[in-house]
């Protein structure tokens, strides 16, 4: 008897290890926006944001291979590459954000950002939305609502209702700002105090609700009034995905105190960063002797530099803008009895399906739809509180021709996926 | 005016960013046990444990370059390499430890290990030594005593006096076990409860005190009696460094519930792991939906597999054993008025210098000694509570000929470094 890969995973990784799809795909090769499984079946990658400039981009692969053969050590010695990269990256940021700590994962970056807010304010209370994800460390996972932390939610975390453009429209963000104000008051009343709010400016894990630039203005005023910091998690929206802007916070129009980056930064090589103003950095650096062995090593820095250069050289931000508009036009033209809302910004797209006028989530239908699409050779997934929103978030080289393949297939899948009675 | 690298670092990274040495070295190339700085000066690397099988080992570089060109994605899809690696790694472990979570850093691994102890026991109290380091996340940094966490030490952490073979000899570990017993009683009395103890079985950050196999037996009995887990941080001792054994805990003779690995695992590529028994893994996996985007990706798995293969193919554990014995013989033959104790196990060596019969640390002298050695082209450092112990921890290919170069230079340096009046 041959052990299946699923059984082998369970034996070696333990129970409850997440995979995508009812029949997990077994991918063995990638190139650009394409993936191939072990049987040679080709998939269009409409989902992965880690291979930001395309799977196995030769310029990034070469940068990694070349530097790995020359030197890979840590930042307790001097090296130019990490400084070259920080200089290039901070040049993309305004708001006096000019300093950086390199880490290996977005989780590590957000874990630091939380401590920066604590170091600046001397308080520990933190606010996030109630349908988000900012990382898997003990500290960052306390902000996730999917599953309570071991030992229960800590007293210093307040989760406010995530924006939901379908069920509770809030065009000027005043409802959202009100929730934040109430959470701050509660933190202060409890004696914990308020250090800041962490948010993804695209609300990517919240299901990409339709919010417009300016949505966060009232919330920002409330946070500033209370002396809190704004910690902008750019792990998903950053690096050109928004199309119109390089960063999510630029698009939304808010002023971050701290910006964190992760997944797309080195096209899959484990690299991430925390960027901050010098005063914020100094508060953290003086309170905490932070050092990250692998963070900012020469190979990671080379991979980051190469990824940034490809974004520019290949005009990938512009491509994201162009493709975004095209995909949105085509998605808006879709017709289906359960399709309640099509949303998108840059190369983030959501299509929410509901069962009735009460917007009861059509979770099982979207689950089936995803499986049909995967069978057709399209890698995508679902998101949102009830998992009833189709989530499309392709690598940046995703073009018009790929968009046509995707939406044509989706049109067919919508016509054939069984609608609940 | 040209900005110095030190100034450029401060401008881009902020204040209080640690570098080694008064005049930080600017390393640009590495090969085997050798490093070269920007002026072409060659250094013998007697310190770095990250380039475990030697800087830029061609087999590891090739594995990274080859796999990066084929596919680099995450473990929500099936892939063989990560399973091949976990199978190979768990085959090196006893004590029914057969399952693994791949992460990117030892900090992430230890952050999980702490939650595993909590998930198994339902308690949160944790014990470590008072001169240790287990990581830089919010949760793991609470175990470090070098600088208090922002917001102060949390109530659930108890730090027990680290073994100190020079100042408080404790050959059978009964004093150490007594401290642990008192800490457990204190955690229980305070209502916090006891989840486990995290330790490096070589006590590497504690200054590599002279402890012998069996030292931890009494402590282990105390911990077992109290229902706690033993979380073995193998980031430094693991992967053959001990010479006589592949793991530190094998050498010390203790039974871990959880083993964590980091730095040396992929020879500098950011990879780390948490290994546990199935019951411990299940308790964590069922309490917490852990996923690490970069952890166990195909490139990291390929780098890990290659590193493990080189350790075996080149007999590096055996080399560590042989070199260890030789270095210890030569270090023991050193004579210097301030040299109080020479210690070592595997390719960890310490030489502690004191000013007087009260064992007053000769910190300034060792600081000078390190600078003299670096000027001579030898990369090493200092460790211990007062930084008065010379720390030598070379990559595993470090051989007899390198040991001779090192100890000859150290003999000269001891003769020329100014002794305080």
Tab-separated table of C-alpha atoms in Angstrom, chain A:
chain	number	residue	atom	x	y	z
A	1	UNK	CA	0.000	0.000	0.000
A	2	UNK	CA	1.293	3.394	-0.942
A	3	UNK	CA	0.803	6.156	1.598
A	4	UNK	CA	-1.045	9.115	0.082
A	5	UNK	CA	0.543	12.556	0.297
A	6	UNK	CA	-2.340	13.657	2.512
A	7	UNK	CA	-1.630	10.791	4.915
A	8	UNK	CA	2.091	11.437	4.766
A	9	UNK	CA	1.506	15.099	5.641
A	10	UNK	CA	-0.688	14.130	8.583
A	11	UNK	CA	1.927	11.656	9.797
A	12	UNK	CA	4.793	14.174	9.562
A	13	UNK	CA	3.032	17.489	10.224
A	14	UNK	CA	0.214	16.452	12.546
A	15	UNK	CA	-3.524	17.040	12.398
A	16	UNK	CA	-5.347	20.169	11.265
A	17	UNK	CA	-2.640	21.353	8.862
A	18	UNK	CA	-4.381	23.572	6.352
A	19	UNK	CA	-4.333	22.813	2.642
A	20	UNK	CA	-6.357	24.487	-0.065
A	21	UNK	CA	-9.163	22.595	-1.831
A	22	UNK	CA	-10.962	19.311	-1.244
A	23	UNK	CA	-8.344	17.584	-3.378
A	24	UNK	CA	-5.167	19.497	-2.621
A	25	UNK	CA	-3.128	20.325	-5.695
A	26	UNK	CA	0.391	19.003	-5.934
A	27	UNK	CA	2.319	21.768	-7.660
A	28	UNK	CA	5.808	20.969	-8.916
A	29	UNK	CA	6.756	23.855	-11.210
A	30	UNK	CA	6.021	27.534	-11.694
A	31	UNK	CA	6.809	30.175	-14.297
A	32	UNK	CA	5.316	33.653	-14.483
A	33	UNK	CA	1.576	33.399	-13.799
A	34	UNK	CA	1.546	29.649	-14.499
A	35	UNK	CA	1.830	26.599	-12.289
A	36	UNK	CA	2.050	22.931	-13.222
A	37	UNK	CA	1.088	19.951	-11.101
A	38	UNK	CA	2.830	16.574	-10.916
A	39	UNK	CA	0.701	15.226	-13.781
A	40	UNK	CA	1.671	18.103	-16.061
A	41	UNK	CA	-1.669	19.888	-15.734
A	42	UNK	CA	-1.293	23.628	-16.114
A	43	UNK	CA	-2.968	26.152	-13.786
A	44	UNK	CA	-3.346	29.893	-14.155
A	45	UNK	CA	-2.313	31.382	-10.821
A	46	UNK	CA	-5.060	33.878	-9.967
A	47	UNK	CA	-4.358	33.797	-6.248
A	48	UNK	CA	-0.763	33.878	-5.086
A	49	UNK	CA	0.720	37.185	-3.991
A	50	UNK	CA	4.018	35.737	-2.784
A	51	UNK	CA	5.442	35.191	-6.319
A	52	UNK	CA	4.812	38.890	-6.791
A	53	UNK	CA	6.727	39.439	-10.026
A	54	UNK	CA	5.871	35.970	-11.322
A	55	UNK	CA	6.885	32.481	-10.267
A	56	UNK	CA	10.617	31.847	-10.526
A	57	UNK	CA	11.374	35.205	-12.095
A	58	UNK	CA	14.841	34.711	-13.614
A	59	UNK	CA	16.187	38.040	-12.321
A	60	UNK	CA	15.262	37.192	-8.728
A	61	UNK	CA	16.478	33.601	-9.059
A	62	UNK	CA	19.808	34.870	-10.413
A	63	UNK	CA	20.166	37.440	-7.626
A	64	UNK	CA	19.596	34.736	-5.006
A	65	UNK	CA	21.893	32.202	-6.692
A	66	UNK	CA	24.697	34.710	-7.278
A	67	UNK	CA	24.690	36.177	-3.774
A	68	UNK	CA	24.278	32.781	-2.084
A	69	UNK	CA	27.546	31.758	-3.764
A	70	UNK	CA	29.399	34.877	-2.546
A	71	UNK	CA	28.305	35.505	1.049
A	72	UNK	CA	25.359	34.962	3.325
A	73	UNK	CA	25.838	36.297	6.815
A	74	UNK	CA	24.125	38.638	9.253
A	75	UNK	CA	23.889	42.370	9.926
A	76	UNK	CA	26.209	42.414	12.919
A	77	UNK	CA	28.830	42.863	10.233
A	78	UNK	CA	28.651	45.707	7.768
A	79	UNK	CA	27.321	45.003	4.310
A	80	UNK	CA	26.174	47.302	1.526
A	81	UNK	CA	23.221	45.387	0.097
A	82	UNK	CA	20.906	45.667	3.076
A	83	UNK	CA	21.536	49.412	3.238
A	84	UNK	CA	21.061	49.789	-0.518
A	85	UNK	CA	17.726	48.058	-0.180
A	86	UNK	CA	16.510	50.057	2.810
A	87	UNK	CA	17.478	53.235	0.973
A	88	UNK	CA	15.566	52.155	-2.135
A	89	UNK	CA	12.514	51.061	-0.169
A	90	UNK	CA	12.264	54.056	2.143
A	91	UNK	CA	12.575	56.314	-0.937
A	92	UNK	CA	9.122	54.984	-1.892
A	93	UNK	CA	7.616	56.159	1.396
A	94	UNK	CA	6.483	59.553	2.583
A	95	UNK	CA	5.374	60.632	6.052
A	96	UNK	CA	9.019	60.857	7.214
A	97	UNK	CA	9.240	57.074	7.277
A	98	UNK	CA	12.929	56.557	6.577
A	99	UNK	CA	14.184	53.710	8.759
A	100	UNK	CA	13.802	49.964	8.634
A	101	UNK	CA	14.252	46.699	10.502
A	102	UNK	CA	14.562	43.697	8.217
A	103	UNK	CA	12.950	40.476	9.401
A	104	UNK	CA	12.101	37.153	7.752
A	105	UNK	CA	8.306	37.094	7.926
A	106	UNK	CA	5.407	39.517	8.019
A	107	UNK	CA	4.491	37.985	11.374
A	108	UNK	CA	7.849	39.032	12.796
A	109	UNK	CA	7.406	42.488	11.272
A	110	UNK	CA	3.960	42.974	12.790
A	111	UNK	CA	5.155	41.602	16.134
A	112	UNK	CA	7.733	44.416	16.150
A	113	UNK	CA	5.209	47.035	14.989
A	114	UNK	CA	2.992	46.259	17.981
A	115	UNK	CA	5.950	46.823	20.292
A	116	UNK	CA	6.805	50.083	18.525
A	117	UNK	CA	3.348	51.430	19.395
A	118	UNK	CA	3.883	50.292	22.969
A	119	UNK	CA	7.337	51.859	23.151
A	120	UNK	CA	6.101	55.219	21.816
A	121	UNK	CA	2.949	55.475	23.925
A	122	UNK	CA	3.905	53.545	27.031
A	123	UNK	CA	0.504	51.846	26.666
A	124	UNK	CA	-0.320	48.357	25.429
A	125	UNK	CA	-3.939	48.477	24.209
A	126	UNK	CA	-4.269	47.656	20.518
A	127	UNK	CA	-7.177	47.693	18.077
A	128	UNK	CA	-7.721	45.616	14.944
A	129	UNK	CA	-10.784	44.514	13.000
A	130	UNK	CA	-12.714	41.431	14.017
A	131	UNK	CA	-12.075	39.601	10.756
A	132	UNK	CA	-8.390	40.090	10.144
A	133	UNK	CA	-5.051	38.319	10.255
A	134	UNK	CA	-1.746	39.993	11.055
A	135	UNK	CA	0.488	37.038	11.763
A	136	UNK	CA	1.121	33.805	13.591
A	137	UNK	CA	3.323	34.803	16.541
A	138	UNK	CA	1.794	34.750	20.011
A	139	UNK	CA	1.441	38.546	19.990
A	140	UNK	CA	0.117	39.000	16.449
A	141	UNK	CA	-2.198	35.994	16.540
A	142	UNK	CA	-4.000	37.640	19.441
A	143	UNK	CA	-5.378	40.043	16.790
A	144	UNK	CA	-6.907	37.229	14.742
A	145	UNK	CA	-10.487	36.337	15.365
A	146	UNK	CA	-10.630	33.100	13.395
A	147	UNK	CA	-9.669	31.049	16.420
A	148	UNK	CA	-9.101	32.312	19.968
A	149	UNK	CA	-5.492	32.326	21.190
A	150	UNK	CA	-4.488	29.573	23.586
A	151	UNK	CA	-5.446	30.873	26.996
A	152	UNK	CA	-8.127	33.158	25.573
A	153	UNK	CA	-8.063	36.676	24.163
A	154	UNK	CA	-5.732	38.955	26.054
A	155	UNK	CA	-7.201	41.949	27.843
A	156	UNK	CA	-5.281	44.525	25.789
A	157	UNK	CA	-6.857	43.652	22.414
A	158	UNK	CA	-10.075	45.195	21.089
A	159	UNK	CA	-11.505	43.943	17.792
A	160	UNK	CA	-13.875	46.330	16.032
A	161	UNK	CA	-16.435	45.222	13.400
A	162	UNK	CA	-14.716	44.983	10.032
A	163	UNK	CA	-16.061	47.109	7.179
A	164	UNK	CA	-18.762	45.176	5.287
A	165	UNK	CA	-19.888	47.162	2.264
A	166	UNK	CA	-22.682	44.725	1.471
A	167	UNK	CA	-24.367	44.394	4.852
A	168	UNK	CA	-23.611	47.696	6.568
A	169	UNK	CA	-22.673	50.372	4.080
A	170	UNK	CA	-20.523	53.078	5.643
A	171	UNK	CA	-19.361	55.253	2.747
A	172	UNK	CA	-17.689	57.976	4.821
A	173	UNK	CA	-16.307	55.618	7.460
A	174	UNK	CA	-18.151	57.260	10.324
A	175	UNK	CA	-19.567	53.979	11.625
A	176	UNK	CA	-16.075	52.414	11.560
A	177	UNK	CA	-14.594	55.466	13.304
A	178	UNK	CA	-17.317	55.201	15.934
A	179	UNK	CA	-16.396	51.606	16.717
A	180	UNK	CA	-12.751	52.608	17.060
A	181	UNK	CA	-13.632	55.508	19.335
A	182	UNK	CA	-15.668	53.197	21.562
A	183	UNK	CA	-12.812	50.666	21.698
A	184	UNK	CA	-10.329	53.373	22.688
A	185	UNK	CA	-12.652	54.603	25.413
A	186	UNK	CA	-13.045	51.057	26.665
A	187	UNK	CA	-9.269	50.507	26.734
A	188	UNK	CA	-8.780	53.755	28.611
A	189	UNK	CA	-11.643	53.064	31.022
A	190	UNK	CA	-10.169	49.675	31.821
A	191	UNK	CA	-6.832	51.254	32.696
A	192	UNK	CA	-5.034	49.457	29.871
A	193	UNK	CA	-4.636	52.497	27.657
A	194	UNK	CA	-4.358	52.758	23.899
A	195	UNK	CA	-1.187	52.270	21.859
A	196	UNK	CA	-2.564	52.146	18.319
A	197	UNK	CA	-4.440	50.363	15.600
A	198	UNK	CA	-3.106	47.796	13.156
A	199	UNK	CA	-4.843	47.516	9.805
A	200	UNK	CA	-4.474	46.329	6.258
A	201	UNK	CA	-5.402	49.367	4.160
A	202	UNK	CA	-7.047	47.115	1.548
A	203	UNK	CA	-8.918	45.158	4.258
A	204	UNK	CA	-7.771	42.112	2.330
A	205	UNK	CA	-8.587	39.503	4.974
A	206	UNK	CA	-11.876	41.221	5.709
A	207	UNK	CA	-13.078	40.205	2.258
A	208	UNK	CA	-11.922	43.295	0.336
A	209	UNK	CA	-15.017	45.364	1.185
A	210	UNK	CA	-15.761	48.279	-1.138
A	211	UNK	CA	-14.183	51.188	0.617
A	212	UNK	CA	-13.047	54.332	-1.147
A	213	UNK	CA	-10.037	56.557	-0.520
A	214	UNK	CA	-10.836	58.740	2.457
A	215	UNK	CA	-12.748	55.965	4.222
A	216	UNK	CA	-10.256	55.958	7.091
A	217	UNK	CA	-10.084	59.761	7.588
A	218	UNK	CA	-12.538	59.899	10.489
A	219	UNK	CA	-10.927	56.865	12.119
A	220	UNK	CA	-7.518	58.442	11.721
A	221	UNK	CA	-8.694	61.607	13.463
A	222	UNK	CA	-10.052	59.544	16.348
A	223	UNK	CA	-6.767	57.608	16.676
A	224	UNK	CA	-4.632	60.760	16.516
A	225	UNK	CA	-6.834	62.507	19.063
A	226	UNK	CA	-6.256	59.572	21.426
A	227	UNK	CA	-2.478	59.610	20.856
A	228	UNK	CA	-2.348	56.213	19.193
A	229	UNK	CA	-0.171	55.014	16.329
A	230	UNK	CA	-1.363	53.730	12.972
A	231	UNK	CA	0.375	50.484	12.077
A	232	UNK	CA	-0.166	49.802	8.410
A	233	UNK	CA	0.130	46.149	7.434
A	234	UNK	CA	1.157	46.358	3.772
A	235	UNK	CA	1.965	42.649	3.490
A	236	UNK	CA	-0.807	42.183	0.933
A	237	UNK	CA	-1.423	45.611	-0.680
A	238	UNK	CA	2.166	46.870	-0.827
A	239	UNK	CA	4.634	46.784	-3.726
A	240	UNK	CA	2.375	47.987	-6.506
A	241	UNK	CA	-0.589	45.640	-6.171
A	242	UNK	CA	-2.984	48.582	-5.790
A	243	UNK	CA	-2.107	49.633	-9.343
A	244	UNK	CA	-2.812	53.322	-8.807
A	245	UNK	CA	-0.351	53.467	-5.921
A	246	UNK	CA	2.704	51.593	-4.685
A	247	UNK	CA	1.227	51.246	-1.167
A	248	UNK	CA	-2.227	50.543	0.158
A	249	UNK	CA	-2.074	53.450	2.594
A	250	UNK	CA	-1.292	55.868	-0.255
A	251	UNK	CA	-4.420	54.698	-2.000
A	252	UNK	CA	-6.602	54.861	1.100
A	253	UNK	CA	-5.086	58.240	1.954
A	254	UNK	CA	-3.918	57.711	5.493
A	255	UNK	CA	-0.711	58.624	7.306
A	256	UNK	CA	0.937	55.585	8.878
A	257	UNK	CA	3.421	55.748	11.727
A	258	UNK	CA	4.686	52.257	10.956
A	259	UNK	CA	4.522	50.242	7.731
A	260	UNK	CA	5.095	46.499	7.625
A	261	UNK	CA	5.890	44.408	4.552
A	262	UNK	CA	6.197	40.709	3.933
A	263	UNK	CA	5.145	38.106	1.417
A	264	UNK	CA	5.729	39.811	-1.970
A	265	UNK	CA	8.913	41.567	-0.974
A	266	UNK	CA	11.450	39.032	-2.236
A	267	UNK	CA	9.171	36.994	-4.517
A	268	UNK	CA	9.012	34.048	-2.137
A	269	UNK	CA	12.383	34.197	-0.428
A	270	UNK	CA	11.644	34.695	3.297
A	271	UNK	CA	12.053	38.430	3.808
A	272	UNK	CA	9.965	41.080	5.512
A	273	UNK	CA	10.404	44.529	7.020
A	274	UNK	CA	9.163	47.111	9.490
A	275	UNK	CA	9.496	50.726	8.361
A	276	UNK	CA	9.061	53.675	10.679
A	277	UNK	CA	9.842	57.297	11.353
A	278	UNK	CA	13.131	57.881	13.186
A	279	UNK	CA	11.330	58.897	16.386
A	280	UNK	CA	9.282	55.698	16.388
A	281	UNK	CA	12.318	53.582	15.531
A	282	UNK	CA	14.364	55.224	18.287
A	283	UNK	CA	11.659	54.583	20.870
A	284	UNK	CA	11.678	50.898	19.962
A	285	UNK	CA	15.420	50.532	19.501
A	286	UNK	CA	16.126	52.179	22.831
A	287	UNK	CA	13.557	50.105	24.677
A	288	UNK	CA	14.450	46.812	23.080
A	289	UNK	CA	17.744	45.316	21.846
A	290	UNK	CA	16.287	43.788	18.725
A	291	UNK	CA	18.392	41.629	16.451
A	292	UNK	CA	17.239	39.180	13.774
A	293	UNK	CA	19.913	36.701	12.654
A	294	UNK	CA	18.576	36.054	9.156
A	295	UNK	CA	16.890	39.453	8.707
A	296	UNK	CA	18.549	41.580	6.038
A	297	UNK	CA	21.227	39.017	5.216
A	298	UNK	CA	22.998	39.623	1.889
A	299	UNK	CA	20.991	36.984	0.008
A	300	UNK	CA	17.672	38.307	1.289
A	301	UNK	CA	18.741	41.853	0.470
A	302	UNK	CA	19.751	40.799	-3.037
A	303	UNK	CA	16.397	39.062	-3.554
A	304	UNK	CA	14.540	42.148	-2.297
A	305	UNK	CA	16.545	44.501	-4.522
A	306	UNK	CA	15.961	42.309	-7.561
A	307	UNK	CA	12.213	42.111	-6.899
A	308	UNK	CA	11.934	45.881	-6.574
A	309	UNK	CA	13.904	46.371	-9.787
A	310	UNK	CA	11.669	43.965	-11.716
A	311	UNK	CA	8.544	45.812	-10.517
A	312	UNK	CA	10.009	48.986	-12.016
A	313	UNK	CA	11.705	47.555	-15.086
A	314	UNK	CA	8.636	45.623	-16.190
A	315	UNK	CA	6.127	48.334	-15.268
A	316	UNK	CA	4.248	45.881	-13.059
A	317	UNK	CA	2.431	48.519	-11.031
A	318	UNK	CA	1.120	50.018	-14.273
A	319	UNK	CA	0.195	46.535	-15.446
A	320	UNK	CA	-1.727	46.007	-12.213
A	321	UNK	CA	-3.681	49.216	-12.844
A	322	UNK	CA	-4.481	48.287	-16.419
A	323	UNK	CA	-5.431	44.701	-15.650
A	324	UNK	CA	-7.427	45.789	-12.620
A	325	UNK	CA	-9.726	48.031	-14.640
A	326	UNK	CA	-10.203	45.346	-17.263
A	327	UNK	CA	-10.971	42.577	-14.761
A	328	UNK	CA	-13.435	44.797	-12.886
A	329	UNK	CA	-15.295	45.594	-16.113
A	330	UNK	CA	-15.566	41.935	-16.959
A	331	UNK	CA	-16.506	40.864	-13.419
A	332	UNK	CA	-19.220	43.536	-13.280
A	333	UNK	CA	-20.719	42.089	-16.431
A	334	UNK	CA	-21.157	38.678	-14.789
A	335	UNK	CA	-24.750	37.708	-14.073
A	336	UNK	CA	-25.721	35.045	-11.547
A	337	UNK	CA	-28.716	34.781	-9.220
A	338	UNK	CA	-26.506	34.504	-6.115
A	339	UNK	CA	-23.970	37.164	-7.049
A	340	UNK	CA	-24.520	40.045	-4.645
A	341	UNK	CA	-21.481	42.265	-5.079
A	342	UNK	CA	-18.347	42.444	-7.182
A	343	UNK	CA	-15.522	44.362	-5.557
A	344	UNK	CA	-11.938	45.107	-6.306
A	345	UNK	CA	-8.996	47.428	-6.063
A	346	UNK	CA	-5.763	46.908	-7.940
A	347	UNK	CA	-5.095	43.213	-8.307
A	348	UNK	CA	-7.427	42.294	-5.448
A	349	UNK	CA	-10.866	41.117	-6.515
A	350	UNK	CA	-13.837	39.781	-4.581
A	351	UNK	CA	-17.174	38.437	-5.724
A	352	UNK	CA	-19.637	37.830	-2.919
A	353	UNK	CA	-22.450	35.303	-3.255
A	354	UNK	CA	-25.547	35.213	-1.052
A	355	UNK	CA	-28.641	33.016	-0.835
A	356	UNK	CA	-31.343	35.586	-0.260
A	357	UNK	CA	-32.322	39.196	0.370
A	358	UNK	CA	-30.988	38.923	3.919
A	359	UNK	CA	-27.540	38.368	2.386
A	360	UNK	CA	-27.267	34.918	3.917
A	361	UNK	CA	-23.813	33.750	2.829
A	362	UNK	CA	-23.790	31.203	-0.023
A	363	UNK	CA	-20.745	29.519	1.485
A	364	UNK	CA	-21.302	26.011	0.106
A	365	UNK	CA	-21.929	27.383	-3.378
A	366	UNK	CA	-18.671	29.354	-3.393
A	367	UNK	CA	-16.839	26.337	-2.049
A	368	UNK	CA	-18.175	24.311	-4.974
A	369	UNK	CA	-17.383	27.124	-7.399
A	370	UNK	CA	-13.748	27.207	-6.254
A	371	UNK	CA	-13.456	23.451	-6.777
A	372	UNK	CA	-14.927	23.746	-10.282
A	373	UNK	CA	-12.448	26.505	-11.127
A	374	UNK	CA	-9.478	24.531	-9.780
A	375	UNK	CA	-10.583	21.536	-11.837
A	376	UNK	CA	-10.603	23.840	-14.868
A	377	UNK	CA	-7.020	24.859	-14.077
A	378	UNK	CA	-7.516	28.145	-12.223
A	379	UNK	CA	-5.953	28.679	-8.793
A	380	UNK	CA	-8.115	30.979	-6.659
A	381	UNK	CA	-9.895	30.830	-3.331
A	382	UNK	CA	-12.502	32.327	-1.029
A	383	UNK	CA	-12.413	34.866	1.768
A	384	UNK	CA	-14.635	36.820	4.132
A	385	UNK	CA	-16.184	36.001	7.474
A	386	UNK	CA	-18.329	33.218	6.011
A	387	UNK	CA	-16.003	32.258	3.159
A	388	UNK	CA	-18.667	33.224	0.617
A	389	UNK	CA	-16.567	35.712	-1.345
A	390	UNK	CA	-14.496	34.498	-4.255
A	391	UNK	CA	-10.962	35.829	-3.779
A	392	UNK	CA	-8.757	36.636	-6.758
A	393	UNK	CA	-5.288	38.041	-6.082
A	394	UNK	CA	-2.917	37.127	-8.904
A	395	UNK	CA	0.811	37.833	-9.285
A	396	UNK	CA	1.519	41.263	-10.792
A	397	UNK	CA	2.383	40.106	-14.354
A	398	UNK	CA	-1.236	38.946	-14.690
A	399	UNK	CA	-2.392	40.594	-17.931
A	400	UNK	CA	-5.457	41.145	-20.085
A	401	UNK	CA	-5.047	37.767	-21.797
A	402	UNK	CA	-4.964	36.019	-18.429
A	403	UNK	CA	-7.964	38.011	-17.261
A	404	UNK	CA	-9.924	36.811	-20.278
A	405	UNK	CA	-9.009	33.194	-19.586
A	406	UNK	CA	-10.067	33.625	-15.957
A	407	UNK	CA	-13.378	35.383	-16.523
A	408	UNK	CA	-14.332	33.138	-19.440
A	409	UNK	CA	-13.761	30.112	-17.212
A	410	UNK	CA	-15.615	31.752	-14.346
A	411	UNK	CA	-18.578	32.461	-16.622
A	412	UNK	CA	-18.705	28.774	-17.547
A	413	UNK	CA	-18.243	27.685	-13.928
A	414	UNK	CA	-21.080	29.917	-12.783
A	415	UNK	CA	-23.311	28.350	-15.413
A	416	UNK	CA	-22.498	24.802	-14.348
A	417	UNK	CA	-22.009	24.951	-10.566
A	418	UNK	CA	-25.138	23.669	-8.869
A	419	UNK	CA	-27.163	26.414	-7.198
A	420	UNK	CA	-28.710	25.405	-3.859
A	421	UNK	CA	-32.457	24.898	-4.068
